[in-house]
């Protein structure tokens, strides 16, 4: 275990388990601390990773005690949304090398910005868990677009659910990722809310629609709870072709495919979609952790999930709320 990064986990929910899976399967971390209010939750968490040599965490019901005791290189924050800023600020004060916080970055853009400031002042690297950036189908779609396979991107459409800050924040991040992290300049949208609906403690809408405009001319549209089902991915319409993007595959149609769909199921760096259940969790989180280790160790200049991208994703989602409140198009930054 010599030379491996020491990781501690705050919050023993499903998303923290995904972080831990990534740490252990990329081979560059050891998990040495686990904190949750529930001792039972931590014991159940242990059972998921009992076969890993690099998993040997001490248990803490007070995360502050873990932060003070374990000399952590990396802190993972997997609490519900309203805990993200609280624990990022607490962790940053102890100056680990990096923090990996689950998405959405915070319960609103203001709290998300506090996280960025705290980490910058303490020289802590901050990553937000938009692991779809590491899916091989997303990487391939981004490269095809960069290479001009469908010409100039004109429109990206996507369907979502479970609230704009939750599932749709992945889609906001996807729009920017596919567009080579182009800047969103304006948003126009509307929401419907007749019920007292919450998602992991955060107030959300019943339905929503948003249109987003990007600096280089592309537009994107997200529909939330307006269809019978929803999924990650989308359809990218270009001046010379179309890409239909799914979690594990994509289809391309352009002049080179003679007007027919060309199917691709690219392999991941660590796993293949036909070799493991829940390929997205496995590949996305392992590649995300692997790149985090490379960033910490100075092998790369920037992590593709660096907090600026997470902040912009939540800002775009909340811009839809602001547009609905004002009944007009709003400019970004808010």
mmCIF file of C-alpha atoms in Angstrom:
data_model
loop_
_atom_site.group_PDB
_atom_site.id
_atom_site.type_symbol
_atom_site.label_atom_id
_atom_site.label_comp_id
_atom_site.label_asym_id
_atom_site.label_seq_id
_atom_site.Cartn_x
_atom_site.Cartn_y
_atom_site.Cartn_z
ATOM 1 C CA UNK A 1 0.000 0.000 0.000
ATOM 2 C CA UNK A 2 3.064 2.282 0.089
ATOM 3 C CA UNK A 3 2.637 5.324 -2.115
ATOM 4 C CA UNK A 4 -1.139 5.018 -2.394
ATOM 5 C CA UNK A 5 -3.339 8.001 -1.620
ATOM 6 C CA UNK A 6 -5.272 7.911 1.658
ATOM 7 C CA UNK A 7 -9.007 8.420 1.112
ATOM 8 C CA UNK A 8 -11.761 9.080 3.633
ATOM 9 C CA UNK A 9 -15.501 8.897 2.995
ATOM 10 C CA UNK A 10 -18.187 11.214 4.412
ATOM 11 C CA UNK A 11 -21.686 9.763 4.069
ATOM 12 C CA UNK A 12 -22.249 6.072 3.372
ATOM 13 C CA UNK A 13 -24.865 6.285 0.629
ATOM 14 C CA UNK A 14 -24.935 4.815 -2.854
ATOM 15 C CA UNK A 15 -22.908 7.561 -4.499
ATOM 16 C CA UNK A 16 -20.118 7.343 -1.944
ATOM 17 C CA UNK A 17 -20.020 3.618 -2.690
ATOM 18 C CA UNK A 18 -19.441 4.495 -6.335
ATOM 19 C CA UNK A 19 -16.522 6.722 -5.323
ATOM 20 C CA UNK A 20 -15.078 3.929 -3.199
ATOM 21 C CA UNK A 21 -15.465 1.396 -6.003
ATOM 22 C CA UNK A 22 -13.482 3.759 -8.228
ATOM 23 C CA UNK A 23 -10.733 4.269 -5.665
ATOM 24 C CA UNK A 24 -10.243 0.566 -5.102
ATOM 25 C CA UNK A 25 -10.424 -0.538 -8.725
ATOM 26 C CA UNK A 26 -8.015 2.004 -10.166
ATOM 27 C CA UNK A 27 -5.347 0.744 -7.751
ATOM 28 C CA UNK A 28 -4.050 4.150 -6.663
ATOM 29 C CA UNK A 29 -5.866 4.629 -3.339
ATOM 30 C CA UNK A 30 -6.453 3.019 0.023
ATOM 31 C CA UNK A 31 -9.668 3.772 1.919
ATOM 32 C CA UNK A 32 -8.685 4.457 5.534
ATOM 33 C CA UNK A 33 -11.661 6.317 7.010
ATOM 34 C CA UNK A 34 -15.423 6.055 6.945
ATOM 35 C CA UNK A 35 -17.877 8.452 8.582
ATOM 36 C CA UNK A 36 -21.630 8.346 8.933
ATOM 37 C CA UNK A 37 -24.142 9.099 11.663
ATOM 38 C CA UNK A 38 -25.241 5.449 11.508
ATOM 39 C CA UNK A 39 -22.923 2.694 12.706
ATOM 40 C CA UNK A 40 -25.185 0.184 10.946
ATOM 41 C CA UNK A 41 -24.719 2.027 7.643
ATOM 42 C CA UNK A 42 -20.947 1.838 8.004
ATOM 43 C CA UNK A 43 -21.067 -1.888 8.802
ATOM 44 C CA UNK A 44 -23.231 -2.478 5.741
ATOM 45 C CA UNK A 45 -20.818 -0.368 3.688
ATOM 46 C CA UNK A 46 -17.924 -2.560 4.800
ATOM 47 C CA UNK A 47 -19.628 -5.678 3.498
ATOM 48 C CA UNK A 48 -19.565 -4.285 -0.037
ATOM 49 C CA UNK A 49 -15.776 -3.979 -0.065
ATOM 50 C CA UNK A 50 -14.596 -6.704 2.293
ATOM 51 C CA UNK A 51 -12.568 -8.441 -0.436
ATOM 52 C CA UNK A 52 -10.309 -5.467 -1.202
ATOM 53 C CA UNK A 53 -6.835 -5.330 0.338
ATOM 54 C CA UNK A 54 -6.812 -1.532 0.191
ATOM 55 C CA UNK A 55 -10.077 -1.194 2.114
ATOM 56 C CA UNK A 56 -9.454 -1.002 5.871
ATOM 57 C CA UNK A 57 -11.304 2.067 7.183
ATOM 58 C CA UNK A 58 -11.660 3.217 10.751
ATOM 59 C CA UNK A 59 -15.263 4.156 11.588
ATOM 60 C CA UNK A 60 -16.335 7.596 12.795
ATOM 61 C CA UNK A 61 -19.800 8.895 13.664
ATOM 62 C CA UNK A 62 -18.301 12.414 13.643
ATOM 63 C CA UNK A 63 -16.741 13.301 10.282
ATOM 64 C CA UNK A 64 -14.749 16.127 11.885
ATOM 65 C CA UNK A 65 -12.952 13.564 14.024
ATOM 66 C CA UNK A 66 -12.051 11.568 10.928
ATOM 67 C CA UNK A 67 -10.764 14.692 9.182
ATOM 68 C CA UNK A 68 -8.557 15.514 12.191
ATOM 69 C CA UNK A 69 -7.277 11.978 12.778
ATOM 70 C CA UNK A 70 -6.593 10.222 9.475
ATOM 71 C CA UNK A 71 -4.111 12.453 7.606
ATOM 72 C CA UNK A 72 -6.221 12.159 4.468
ATOM 73 C CA UNK A 73 -4.992 12.896 0.966
ATOM 74 C CA UNK A 74 -8.505 12.786 -0.489
ATOM 75 C CA UNK A 75 -11.928 13.327 1.047
ATOM 76 C CA UNK A 76 -15.050 11.980 -0.661
ATOM 77 C CA UNK A 77 -18.354 13.688 0.126
ATOM 78 C CA UNK A 78 -21.385 11.530 -0.585
ATOM 79 C CA UNK A 79 -24.020 13.147 1.638
ATOM 80 C CA UNK A 80 -27.326 14.550 0.437
ATOM 81 C CA UNK A 81 -27.084 17.812 -1.512
ATOM 82 C CA UNK A 82 -27.329 20.218 1.440
ATOM 83 C CA UNK A 83 -24.329 18.558 3.054
ATOM 84 C CA UNK A 84 -22.008 19.125 0.113
ATOM 85 C CA UNK A 85 -20.992 22.695 0.916
ATOM 86 C CA UNK A 86 -20.933 22.101 4.683
ATOM 87 C CA UNK A 87 -18.503 19.205 4.450
ATOM 88 C CA UNK A 88 -16.439 20.605 1.590
ATOM 89 C CA UNK A 89 -15.728 23.697 3.674
ATOM 90 C CA UNK A 90 -14.914 21.564 6.714
ATOM 91 C CA UNK A 91 -12.626 19.288 4.702
ATOM 92 C CA UNK A 92 -10.893 22.168 2.915
ATOM 93 C CA UNK A 93 -9.968 23.695 6.268
ATOM 94 C CA UNK A 94 -7.867 20.563 6.975
ATOM 95 C CA UNK A 95 -6.049 21.003 3.632
ATOM 96 C CA UNK A 96 -6.125 17.529 2.061
ATOM 97 C CA UNK A 97 -4.700 17.266 -1.433
ATOM 98 C CA UNK A 98 -8.133 16.935 -3.023
ATOM 99 C CA UNK A 99 -11.853 16.654 -2.402
ATOM 100 C CA UNK A 100 -14.242 14.619 -4.564
ATOM 101 C CA UNK A 101 -17.800 15.831 -3.979
ATOM 102 C CA UNK A 102 -20.841 14.159 -5.461
ATOM 103 C CA UNK A 103 -23.085 16.155 -7.804
ATOM 104 C CA UNK A 104 -24.995 18.421 -7.769
ATOM 105 C CA UNK A 105 -22.200 20.590 -6.440
ATOM 106 C CA UNK A 106 -24.428 22.249 -3.819
ATOM 107 C CA UNK A 107 -28.017 23.204 -3.090
ATOM 108 C CA UNK A 108 -27.595 26.465 -5.035
ATOM 109 C CA UNK A 109 -24.881 28.326 -7.003
ATOM 110 C CA UNK A 110 -24.059 30.612 -4.073
ATOM 111 C CA UNK A 111 -23.096 27.708 -1.833
ATOM 112 C CA UNK A 112 -21.220 26.114 -4.723
ATOM 113 C CA UNK A 113 -19.159 29.259 -5.125
ATOM 114 C CA UNK A 114 -18.287 29.169 -1.412
ATOM 115 C CA UNK A 115 -16.861 25.698 -2.015
ATOM 116 C CA UNK A 116 -14.677 26.933 -4.854
ATOM 117 C CA UNK A 117 -13.382 29.859 -2.794
ATOM 118 C CA UNK A 118 -12.588 27.697 0.245
ATOM 119 C CA UNK A 119 -10.679 25.156 -1.828
ATOM 120 C CA UNK A 120 -8.797 27.802 -3.774
ATOM 121 C CA UNK A 121 -7.718 29.596 -0.572
ATOM 122 C CA UNK A 122 -6.545 26.342 0.994
ATOM 123 C CA UNK A 123 -4.924 25.076 -2.226
ATOM 124 C CA UNK A 124 -7.137 21.995 -2.287
ATOM 125 C CA UNK A 125 -8.068 20.441 -5.622
ATOM 126 C CA UNK A 126 -11.862 20.108 -5.935
ATOM 127 C CA UNK A 127 -13.624 17.675 -8.270
ATOM 128 C CA UNK A 128 -17.396 17.297 -8.724
ATOM 129 C CA UNK A 129 -18.623 13.799 -9.521
ATOM 130 C CA UNK A 130 -19.882 14.198 -13.080
ATOM 131 C CA UNK A 131 -18.559 10.762 -13.977
ATOM 132 C CA UNK A 132 -20.317 10.697 -17.356
ATOM 133 C CA UNK A 133 -17.382 12.722 -18.699
ATOM 134 C CA UNK A 134 -15.426 9.470 -18.423
ATOM 135 C CA UNK A 135 -17.837 7.259 -20.335
ATOM 136 C CA UNK A 136 -16.239 6.017 -23.571
ATOM 137 C CA UNK A 137 -19.355 6.800 -25.626
ATOM 138 C CA UNK A 138 -19.276 10.412 -24.391
ATOM 139 C CA UNK A 139 -15.557 10.667 -25.099
ATOM 140 C CA UNK A 140 -16.100 9.314 -28.613
ATOM 141 C CA UNK A 141 -18.997 11.701 -29.299
ATOM 142 C CA UNK A 142 -16.909 14.649 -28.113
ATOM 143 C CA UNK A 143 -14.056 13.630 -30.412
ATOM 144 C CA UNK A 144 -16.349 13.123 -33.392
ATOM 145 C CA UNK A 145 -17.778 16.600 -32.869
ATOM 146 C CA UNK A 146 -14.293 18.096 -32.481
ATOM 147 C CA UNK A 147 -13.239 16.413 -35.733
ATOM 148 C CA UNK A 148 -16.202 17.873 -37.627
ATOM 149 C CA UNK A 149 -17.985 14.545 -38.215
ATOM 150 C CA UNK A 150 -21.398 16.229 -38.055
ATOM 151 C CA UNK A 151 -20.344 19.743 -39.037
ATOM 152 C CA UNK A 152 -21.323 22.635 -36.793
ATOM 153 C CA UNK A 153 -23.460 21.603 -33.815
ATOM 154 C CA UNK A 154 -26.807 23.350 -34.048
ATOM 155 C CA UNK A 155 -28.954 21.680 -31.370
ATOM 156 C CA UNK A 156 -28.607 19.099 -28.595
ATOM 157 C CA UNK A 157 -31.766 17.644 -27.054
ATOM 158 C CA UNK A 158 -32.058 15.637 -23.840
ATOM 159 C CA UNK A 159 -34.789 14.388 -21.518
ATOM 160 C CA UNK A 160 -34.536 14.338 -17.751
ATOM 161 C CA UNK A 161 -36.337 13.696 -14.484
ATOM 162 C CA UNK A 162 -35.948 13.828 -10.699
ATOM 163 C CA UNK A 163 -35.437 17.581 -10.642
ATOM 164 C CA UNK A 164 -33.169 19.977 -12.502
ATOM 165 C CA UNK A 165 -30.392 20.030 -9.844
ATOM 166 C CA UNK A 166 -30.211 16.234 -9.779
ATOM 167 C CA UNK A 167 -30.356 14.301 -13.069
ATOM 168 C CA UNK A 168 -30.433 17.403 -15.263
ATOM 169 C CA UNK A 169 -27.165 18.706 -13.805
ATOM 170 C CA UNK A 170 -25.493 15.745 -15.538
ATOM 171 C CA UNK A 171 -27.127 16.853 -18.791
ATOM 172 C CA UNK A 172 -26.005 20.454 -18.345
ATOM 173 C CA UNK A 173 -22.481 19.155 -17.877
ATOM 174 C CA UNK A 174 -22.894 16.876 -20.903
ATOM 175 C CA UNK A 175 -23.864 19.818 -23.116
ATOM 176 C CA UNK A 176 -20.669 21.652 -22.229
ATOM 177 C CA UNK A 177 -18.492 18.540 -22.441
ATOM 178 C CA UNK A 178 -19.697 17.646 -25.940
ATOM 179 C CA UNK A 179 -19.166 21.258 -27.015
ATOM 180 C CA UNK A 180 -15.536 21.180 -25.797
ATOM 181 C CA UNK A 181 -16.589 23.011 -22.613
ATOM 182 C CA UNK A 182 -18.027 25.943 -24.494
ATOM 183 C CA UNK A 183 -19.610 28.658 -22.352
ATOM 184 C CA UNK A 184 -23.371 28.884 -21.908
ATOM 185 C CA UNK A 185 -24.360 32.541 -22.412
ATOM 186 C CA UNK A 186 -28.116 32.540 -21.870
ATOM 187 C CA UNK A 187 -31.001 30.385 -20.685
ATOM 188 C CA UNK A 188 -34.743 30.576 -21.110
ATOM 189 C CA UNK A 189 -37.102 28.186 -19.392
ATOM 190 C CA UNK A 190 -40.185 27.499 -17.355
ATOM 191 C CA UNK A 191 -41.264 25.182 -14.562
ATOM 192 C CA UNK A 192 -44.446 23.682 -13.142
ATOM 193 C CA UNK A 193 -44.890 22.889 -9.458
ATOM 194 C CA UNK A 194 -48.205 21.842 -7.996
ATOM 195 C CA UNK A 195 -46.932 19.306 -5.463
ATOM 196 C CA UNK A 196 -44.602 19.548 -2.483
ATOM 197 C CA UNK A 197 -41.895 17.535 -4.191
ATOM 198 C CA UNK A 198 -38.378 17.038 -2.844
ATOM 199 C CA UNK A 199 -35.371 15.016 -3.986
ATOM 200 C CA UNK A 200 -32.934 14.011 -1.228
ATOM 201 C CA UNK A 201 -34.074 16.918 0.885
ATOM 202 C CA UNK A 202 -33.930 19.512 -1.911
ATOM 203 C CA UNK A 203 -37.098 21.189 -3.172
ATOM 204 C CA UNK A 204 -37.673 20.439 -6.863
ATOM 205 C CA UNK A 205 -40.235 21.128 -9.567
ATOM 206 C CA UNK A 206 -42.818 18.757 -11.072
ATOM 207 C CA UNK A 207 -41.915 19.553 -14.687
ATOM 208 C CA UNK A 208 -39.501 21.847 -16.474
ATOM 209 C CA UNK A 209 -38.236 22.886 -19.875
ATOM 210 C CA UNK A 210 -35.105 24.833 -20.661
ATOM 211 C CA UNK A 211 -33.369 26.187 -23.764
ATOM 212 C CA UNK A 212 -29.699 27.123 -23.502
ATOM 213 C CA UNK A 213 -27.543 29.188 -25.845
ATOM 214 C CA UNK A 214 -23.778 28.714 -26.155
ATOM 215 C CA UNK A 215 -21.032 31.120 -27.169
ATOM 216 C CA UNK A 216 -20.111 29.323 -30.393
ATOM 217 C CA UNK A 217 -23.689 29.213 -31.671
ATOM 218 C CA UNK A 218 -25.014 25.832 -30.504
ATOM 219 C CA UNK A 219 -28.325 25.537 -28.700
ATOM 220 C CA UNK A 220 -29.458 22.865 -26.246
ATOM 221 C CA UNK A 221 -32.873 21.884 -24.925
ATOM 222 C CA UNK A 222 -33.759 19.837 -21.875
ATOM 223 C CA UNK A 223 -37.218 18.445 -21.081
ATOM 224 C CA UNK A 224 -37.743 17.299 -17.499
ATOM 225 C CA UNK A 225 -40.680 15.036 -16.544
ATOM 226 C CA UNK A 226 -42.425 15.869 -19.818
ATOM 227 C CA UNK A 227 -41.978 12.380 -21.266
ATOM 228 C CA UNK A 228 -42.879 8.908 -20.061
ATOM 229 C CA UNK A 229 -39.235 8.024 -19.426
ATOM 230 C CA UNK A 230 -35.853 9.703 -19.290
ATOM 231 C CA UNK A 231 -32.193 8.779 -19.552
ATOM 232 C CA UNK A 232 -28.694 10.181 -19.692
ATOM 233 C CA UNK A 233 -27.434 11.061 -23.160
ATOM 234 C CA UNK A 234 -29.101 12.960 -25.967
ATOM 235 C CA UNK A 235 -29.298 13.684 -29.670
ATOM 236 C CA UNK A 236 -26.798 16.054 -31.280
ATOM 237 C CA UNK A 237 -27.937 17.681 -34.528
ATOM 238 C CA UNK A 238 -25.187 19.133 -36.695
ATOM 239 C CA UNK A 239 -25.105 20.878 -40.043
ATOM 240 C CA UNK A 240 -23.739 17.686 -41.656
ATOM 241 C CA UNK A 241 -24.997 14.830 -39.493
ATOM 242 C CA UNK A 242 -26.503 13.485 -36.289
ATOM 243 C CA UNK A 243 -25.165 11.684 -33.207
ATOM 244 C CA UNK A 244 -27.522 9.767 -30.957
ATOM 245 C CA UNK A 245 -25.702 9.339 -27.637
ATOM 246 C CA UNK A 246 -26.524 6.723 -24.998
ATOM 247 C CA UNK A 247 -24.762 5.642 -21.814
ATOM 248 C CA UNK A 248 -22.790 2.797 -23.374
ATOM 249 C CA UNK A 249 -23.057 3.423 -27.109
ATOM 250 C CA UNK A 250 -23.714 5.943 -29.833
ATOM 251 C CA UNK A 251 -25.064 6.049 -33.365
ATOM 252 C CA UNK A 252 -23.659 8.296 -36.082
ATOM 253 C CA UNK A 253 -25.274 9.351 -39.339
ATOM 254 C CA UNK A 254 -23.470 11.577 -41.824
ATOM 255 C CA UNK A 255 -22.404 11.627 -45.470
ATOM 256 C CA UNK A 256 -19.694 9.029 -44.806
ATOM 257 C CA UNK A 257 -22.287 6.539 -43.491
ATOM 258 C CA UNK A 258 -24.377 6.973 -46.664
ATOM 259 C CA UNK A 259 -27.387 8.101 -44.674
ATOM 260 C CA UNK A 260 -27.435 4.980 -42.508
ATOM 261 C CA UNK A 261 -26.891 4.682 -38.767
ATOM 262 C CA UNK A 262 -23.382 3.551 -37.823
ATOM 263 C CA UNK A 263 -23.341 1.930 -34.384
ATOM 264 C CA UNK A 264 -20.424 2.196 -31.918
ATOM 265 C CA UNK A 265 -19.979 0.619 -28.470
ATOM 266 C CA UNK A 266 -16.506 1.784 -27.403
ATOM 267 C CA UNK A 267 -14.610 -0.004 -24.646
ATOM 268 C CA UNK A 268 -13.594 1.717 -21.446
ATOM 269 C CA UNK A 269 -10.133 2.064 -19.984
ATOM 270 C CA UNK A 270 -10.979 -0.323 -17.136
ATOM 271 C CA UNK A 271 -14.157 -2.202 -18.089
ATOM 272 C CA UNK A 272 -16.276 -3.182 -21.109
ATOM 273 C CA UNK A 273 -20.049 -2.881 -21.216
ATOM 274 C CA UNK A 274 -20.458 -6.598 -21.918
ATOM 275 C CA UNK A 275 -18.180 -7.720 -19.084
ATOM 276 C CA UNK A 276 -19.680 -6.079 -15.985
ATOM 277 C CA UNK A 277 -23.074 -5.130 -14.604
ATOM 278 C CA UNK A 278 -23.680 -1.395 -14.205
ATOM 279 C CA UNK A 279 -20.936 -0.414 -16.608
ATOM 280 C CA UNK A 280 -21.559 3.298 -16.045
ATOM 281 C CA UNK A 281 -20.872 3.122 -12.308
ATOM 282 C CA UNK A 282 -17.856 0.875 -12.784
ATOM 283 C CA UNK A 283 -16.098 2.612 -15.661
ATOM 284 C CA UNK A 284 -17.112 6.184 -14.936
ATOM 285 C CA UNK A 285 -16.100 6.186 -11.284
ATOM 286 C CA UNK A 286 -12.905 4.172 -11.761
ATOM 287 C CA UNK A 287 -11.682 6.422 -14.576
ATOM 288 C CA UNK A 288 -12.669 9.487 -12.543
ATOM 289 C CA UNK A 289 -10.618 8.274 -9.559
ATOM 290 C CA UNK A 290 -7.704 7.305 -11.759
ATOM 291 C CA UNK A 291 -7.557 10.777 -13.281
ATOM 292 C CA UNK A 292 -7.840 12.317 -9.810
ATOM 293 C CA UNK A 293 -4.714 10.453 -8.719
ATOM 294 C CA UNK A 294 -2.932 11.639 -11.859
ATOM 295 C CA UNK A 295 -3.952 15.249 -11.112
ATOM 296 C CA UNK A 296 -2.787 15.038 -7.508
ATOM 297 C CA UNK A 297 0.525 13.495 -8.567
ATOM 298 C CA UNK A 298 1.144 16.149 -11.206
ATOM 299 C CA UNK A 299 0.857 13.825 -14.188
ATOM 300 C CA UNK A 300 -1.853 15.950 -15.831
ATOM 301 C CA UNK A 301 -2.552 19.670 -15.812
ATOM 302 C CA UNK A 302 -6.273 19.543 -14.991
ATOM 303 C CA UNK A 303 -8.975 17.019 -14.101
ATOM 304 C CA UNK A 304 -11.925 16.986 -16.481
ATOM 305 C CA UNK A 305 -14.295 17.077 -13.480
ATOM 306 C CA UNK A 306 -12.603 20.116 -11.895
ATOM 307 C CA UNK A 307 -15.031 22.213 -9.852
ATOM 308 C CA UNK A 308 -15.424 24.970 -12.434
ATOM 309 C CA UNK A 309 -17.368 22.539 -14.615
ATOM 310 C CA UNK A 310 -19.521 21.362 -11.722
ATOM 311 C CA UNK A 311 -20.277 24.960 -10.803
ATOM 312 C CA UNK A 312 -21.326 25.840 -14.337
ATOM 313 C CA UNK A 313 -23.618 22.808 -14.525
ATOM 314 C CA UNK A 314 -25.526 23.831 -11.393
ATOM 315 C CA UNK A 315 -25.562 27.466 -12.521
ATOM 316 C CA UNK A 316 -27.217 26.458 -15.808
ATOM 317 C CA UNK A 317 -29.863 24.417 -13.969
ATOM 318 C CA UNK A 318 -30.655 27.281 -11.614
ATOM 319 C CA UNK A 319 -30.758 29.723 -14.531
ATOM 320 C CA UNK A 320 -33.881 27.873 -15.670
ATOM 321 C CA UNK A 321 -35.469 28.623 -12.282
ATOM 322 C CA UNK A 322 -34.423 32.272 -12.583
ATOM 323 C CA UNK A 323 -35.871 32.509 -16.089
ATOM 324 C CA UNK A 324 -39.143 31.051 -14.847
ATOM 325 C CA UNK A 325 -39.201 33.552 -11.974
ATOM 326 C CA UNK A 326 -38.540 36.562 -14.212
ATOM 327 C CA UNK A 327 -40.519 35.314 -17.260
ATOM 328 C CA UNK A 328 -37.625 36.239 -19.532
ATOM 329 C CA UNK A 329 -34.312 35.069 -20.940
ATOM 330 C CA UNK A 330 -31.486 35.332 -18.405
ATOM 331 C CA UNK A 331 -27.785 35.800 -19.044
ATOM 332 C CA UNK A 332 -24.991 33.728 -17.554
ATOM 333 C CA UNK A 333 -23.147 34.316 -15.281
ATOM 334 C CA UNK A 334 -26.163 34.806 -13.037
#
